[in-house]
mmCIF file of C-alpha atoms in Angstrom:
data_model
loop_
_atom_site.group_PDB
_atom_site.id
_atom_site.type_symbol
_atom_site.label_atom_id
_atom_site.label_comp_id
_atom_site.label_asym_id
_atom_site.label_seq_id
_atom_site.Cartn_x
_atom_site.Cartn_y
_atom_site.Cartn_z
ATOM 1 C CA MET T 1 52.807 7.624 -4.865
ATOM 2 C CA ASP T 2 55.068 10.677 -5.461
ATOM 3 C CA ASN T 3 58.795 11.039 -4.498
ATOM 4 C CA MET T 4 57.799 12.188 -1.099
ATOM 5 C CA GLY T 5 55.959 9.061 -0.143
ATOM 6 C CA ILE T 6 52.694 10.634 -0.180
ATOM 7 C CA LEU T 7 49.820 8.461 -1.363
ATOM 8 C CA TYR T 8 47.233 10.490 -3.535
ATOM 9 C CA ARG T 9 43.656 9.075 -3.962
ATOM 10 C CA ALA T 10 40.915 10.042 -6.160
ATOM 11 C CA ALA T 11 38.109 12.372 -4.577
ATOM 12 C CA ALA T 12 35.485 10.311 -2.805
ATOM 13 C CA PRO T 13 32.440 10.079 -5.049
ATOM 14 C CA GLU T 14 29.647 12.871 -4.596
ATOM 15 C CA VAL T 15 26.921 11.750 -2.623
ATOM 16 C CA GLU T 16 23.612 12.139 -4.043
ATOM 17 C CA LYS T 17 21.429 14.566 -1.945
ATOM 18 C CA VAL T 18 17.795 13.307 -1.407
ATOM 19 C CA LYS T 19 15.300 15.878 -2.496
ATOM 20 C CA TYR T 20 12.115 15.431 -0.282
ATOM 21 C CA ILE T 21 8.835 16.700 -1.449
ATOM 22 C CA THR T 22 6.381 18.515 1.020
ATOM 23 C CA PRO T 23 2.781 18.256 0.121
ATOM 24 C CA ALA T 24 0.148 19.961 2.196
ATOM 25 C CA VAL T 25 -0.887 17.357 4.853
ATOM 26 C CA LYS T 26 -3.221 17.290 7.876
ATOM 27 C CA PHE T 27 -2.276 15.186 10.609
ATOM 28 C CA SER T 28 -4.485 13.581 13.508
ATOM 29 C CA SER T 29 -3.846 10.932 16.155
ATOM 30 C CA SER T 30 -5.395 8.932 19.032
ATOM 31 C CA MET T 31 -2.709 10.561 21.049
ATOM 32 C CA THR T 32 -1.895 14.253 21.734
ATOM 33 C CA LEU T 33 1.121 15.710 20.633
ATOM 34 C CA ALA T 34 2.929 18.037 23.034
ATOM 35 C CA GLY T 35 3.823 21.464 22.263
ATOM 36 C CA ARG T 36 4.179 22.429 18.619
ATOM 37 C CA GLY T 37 4.428 18.867 17.670
ATOM 38 C CA GLU T 38 1.757 19.095 14.929
ATOM 39 C CA GLU T 39 3.923 22.024 13.322
ATOM 40 C CA VAL T 40 6.990 19.702 12.989
ATOM 41 C CA ILE T 41 4.889 16.883 11.213
ATOM 42 C CA THR T 42 2.783 19.122 8.786
ATOM 43 C CA LYS T 43 5.765 21.423 8.043
ATOM 44 C CA TYR T 44 8.078 18.644 7.442
ATOM 45 C CA LYS T 45 10.705 19.801 9.750
ATOM 46 C CA ILE T 46 13.126 16.742 8.901
ATOM 47 C CA GLY T 47 15.477 15.867 11.752
ATOM 48 C CA THR T 48 13.070 17.114 14.394
ATOM 49 C CA ASN T 49 10.516 15.304 16.442
ATOM 50 C CA ALA T 50 7.206 15.431 17.813
ATOM 51 C CA ARG T 51 6.329 13.888 21.207
ATOM 52 C CA THR T 52 3.162 12.344 22.469
ATOM 53 C CA THR T 53 1.890 13.268 25.867
ATOM 54 C CA LYS T 54 1.233 9.722 27.019
ATOM 55 C CA ALA T 55 2.518 6.108 26.611
ATOM 56 C CA PRO T 56 1.049 4.311 23.572
ATOM 57 C CA LYS T 57 -1.569 1.652 23.858
ATOM 58 C CA VAL T 58 -2.477 -0.981 21.328
ATOM 59 C CA GLY T 59 -4.479 0.431 18.601
ATOM 60 C CA ASP T 60 -3.218 3.960 19.094
ATOM 61 C CA TRP T 61 -2.566 5.404 15.862
ATOM 62 C CA PHE T 62 -1.046 8.457 13.725
ATOM 63 C CA LEU T 63 -2.781 9.527 10.446
ATOM 64 C CA PHE T 64 -1.299 11.853 7.741
ATOM 65 C CA THR T 65 -3.979 12.830 5.346
ATOM 66 C CA PHE T 66 -2.783 14.703 2.194
ATOM 67 C CA ASP T 67 -4.871 17.798 0.687
ATOM 68 C CA ASN T 68 -4.408 16.099 -2.755
ATOM 69 C CA VAL T 69 -3.987 12.734 -3.776
ATOM 70 C CA GLN T 70 -0.181 12.018 -4.377
ATOM 71 C CA GLU T 71 2.186 9.648 -6.223
ATOM 72 C CA PHE T 72 5.461 9.007 -4.333
ATOM 73 C CA GLY T 73 8.803 7.384 -5.092
ATOM 74 C CA THR T 74 9.384 6.498 -1.649
ATOM 75 C CA VAL T 75 7.733 7.005 1.873
ATOM 76 C CA GLU T 76 9.867 6.727 5.063
ATOM 77 C CA VAL T 77 7.870 6.528 8.428
ATOM 78 C CA ILE T 78 9.962 7.040 11.529
ATOM 79 C CA THR T 79 8.777 6.791 14.933
ATOM 80 C CA GLY T 80 11.171 7.622 17.796
ATOM 81 C CA TYR T 81 14.619 9.477 17.909
ATOM 82 C CA SER T 82 17.551 7.487 16.289
ATOM 83 C CA TYR T 83 19.142 7.469 19.580
ATOM 84 C CA PHE T 84 15.886 6.578 21.796
ATOM 85 C CA PRO T 85 15.256 3.055 20.618
ATOM 86 C CA ASP T 86 12.689 2.682 23.421
ATOM 87 C CA LYS T 87 10.559 5.794 22.421
ATOM 88 C CA ILE T 88 9.325 3.911 19.191
ATOM 89 C CA PHE T 89 6.246 2.068 18.166
ATOM 90 C CA THR T 90 7.974 -1.166 18.819
ATOM 91 C CA LYS T 91 5.652 -3.406 16.857
ATOM 92 C CA GLY T 92 3.111 -1.741 14.290
ATOM 93 C CA ILE T 93 1.862 -1.555 10.747
ATOM 94 C CA VAL T 94 1.683 1.153 8.177
ATOM 95 C CA GLU T 95 -1.135 1.412 5.811
ATOM 96 C CA VAL T 96 -2.042 3.526 2.877
ATOM 97 C CA SER T 97 -5.326 4.696 1.291
ATOM 98 C CA VAL T 98 -6.159 6.217 -2.198
ATOM 99 C CA ASP T 99 -9.579 7.601 -0.777
ATOM 100 C CA GLY T 100 -8.519 8.497 2.943
ATOM 101 C CA VAL T 101 -11.136 5.877 4.057
ATOM 102 C CA ASN T 102 -10.144 2.172 2.973
ATOM 103 C CA PHE T 103 -6.730 1.395 3.708
ATOM 104 C CA THR T 104 -4.319 -1.486 2.616
ATOM 105 C CA LYS T 105 -1.116 -2.600 4.371
ATOM 106 C CA ALA T 106 2.201 -1.204 3.017
ATOM 107 C CA GLY T 107 4.131 -3.060 5.533
ATOM 108 C CA ASP T 108 5.423 -3.618 9.352
ATOM 109 C CA LEU T 109 7.384 -1.402 11.282
ATOM 110 C CA LEU T 110 10.962 -2.520 12.182
ATOM 111 C CA ASN T 111 12.705 -0.956 14.919
ATOM 112 C CA GLY T 112 10.106 1.808 14.768
ATOM 113 C CA ARG T 113 10.394 2.590 10.889
ATOM 114 C CA LEU T 114 9.445 1.535 7.520
ATOM 115 C CA LYS T 115 10.468 2.649 4.122
ATOM 116 C CA PHE T 116 8.630 1.693 1.248
ATOM 117 C CA THR T 117 7.436 2.331 -2.428
ATOM 118 C CA PRO T 118 3.694 2.886 -2.842
ATOM 119 C CA SER T 119 2.448 0.749 -5.700
ATOM 120 C CA GLY T 120 -0.249 3.593 -6.599
ATOM 121 C CA LYS T 121 -1.771 6.853 -5.524
ATOM 122 C CA VAL T 122 -1.861 7.904 -1.784
ATOM 123 C CA LYS T 123 -4.487 10.142 -0.179
ATOM 124 C CA ALA T 124 -3.389 9.039 3.410
ATOM 125 C CA ILE T 125 -0.947 7.030 5.479
ATOM 126 C CA LYS T 126 -1.856 5.509 8.854
ATOM 127 C CA VAL T 127 0.766 4.252 11.365
ATOM 128 C CA THR T 128 -0.763 1.908 13.904
ATOM 129 C CA ASN T 129 0.630 0.543 17.181
ATOM 130 C CA GLN T 130 0.354 -3.086 17.783
ATOM 131 C CA GLN T 131 1.824 -3.443 20.990
ATOM 132 C CA GLY T 132 1.257 -2.322 24.577
ATOM 133 C CA ASN T 133 3.150 -0.027 26.698
ATOM 134 C CA THR T 134 6.647 -1.340 27.244
ATOM 135 C CA GLY T 135 7.511 1.188 30.131
ATOM 136 C CA MET T 136 7.552 4.322 27.711
ATOM 137 C CA ASN T 137 5.779 7.439 29.003
ATOM 138 C CA THR T 138 5.803 8.822 25.667
ATOM 139 C CA THR T 139 6.433 8.086 21.908
ATOM 140 C CA TYR T 140 8.577 10.400 19.212
ATOM 141 C CA LEU T 141 7.595 10.767 15.779
ATOM 142 C CA GLN T 142 9.251 12.269 12.948
ATOM 143 C CA ALA T 143 7.773 14.154 9.682
ATOM 144 C CA LEU T 144 7.427 11.832 6.757
ATOM 145 C CA GLN T 145 10.222 11.705 4.446
ATOM 146 C CA LEU T 146 8.670 11.605 0.812
ATOM 147 C CA THR T 147 10.443 11.528 -2.382
ATOM 148 C CA ALA T 148 8.612 12.222 -5.788
ATOM 149 C CA LYS T 149 7.937 9.427 -8.224
#
């Protein structure tokens, strides 16, 4: 404090900005995306959403297949808008594959999302819905958020 009664504090620490990577990816799904939804996903438009044209059923899926096998530091899968908690896969699993054919479970969605660190190389990521329609008429999906290893 100085003589004027003003309290001076040190500046807030710098927040490290996350640098996302954007490897070439193809998107497919058991559900149709509305409008330019596929572009949102394949061009990694972080903060924007793609929307399905129908309600999800048990077994509906989203598949991200990379042009080349990748190594990631972290992968974050997000269904829904942050402020639409009812437009998500309420219950689902995320699986990864090194060959695009055989998948192993990476984890369960929690509140429509999962952030994980793959244990090896990744060719594809699949998100599968495990709960029937809970009154939703659509599902929102955001682009994958990927960091380098």
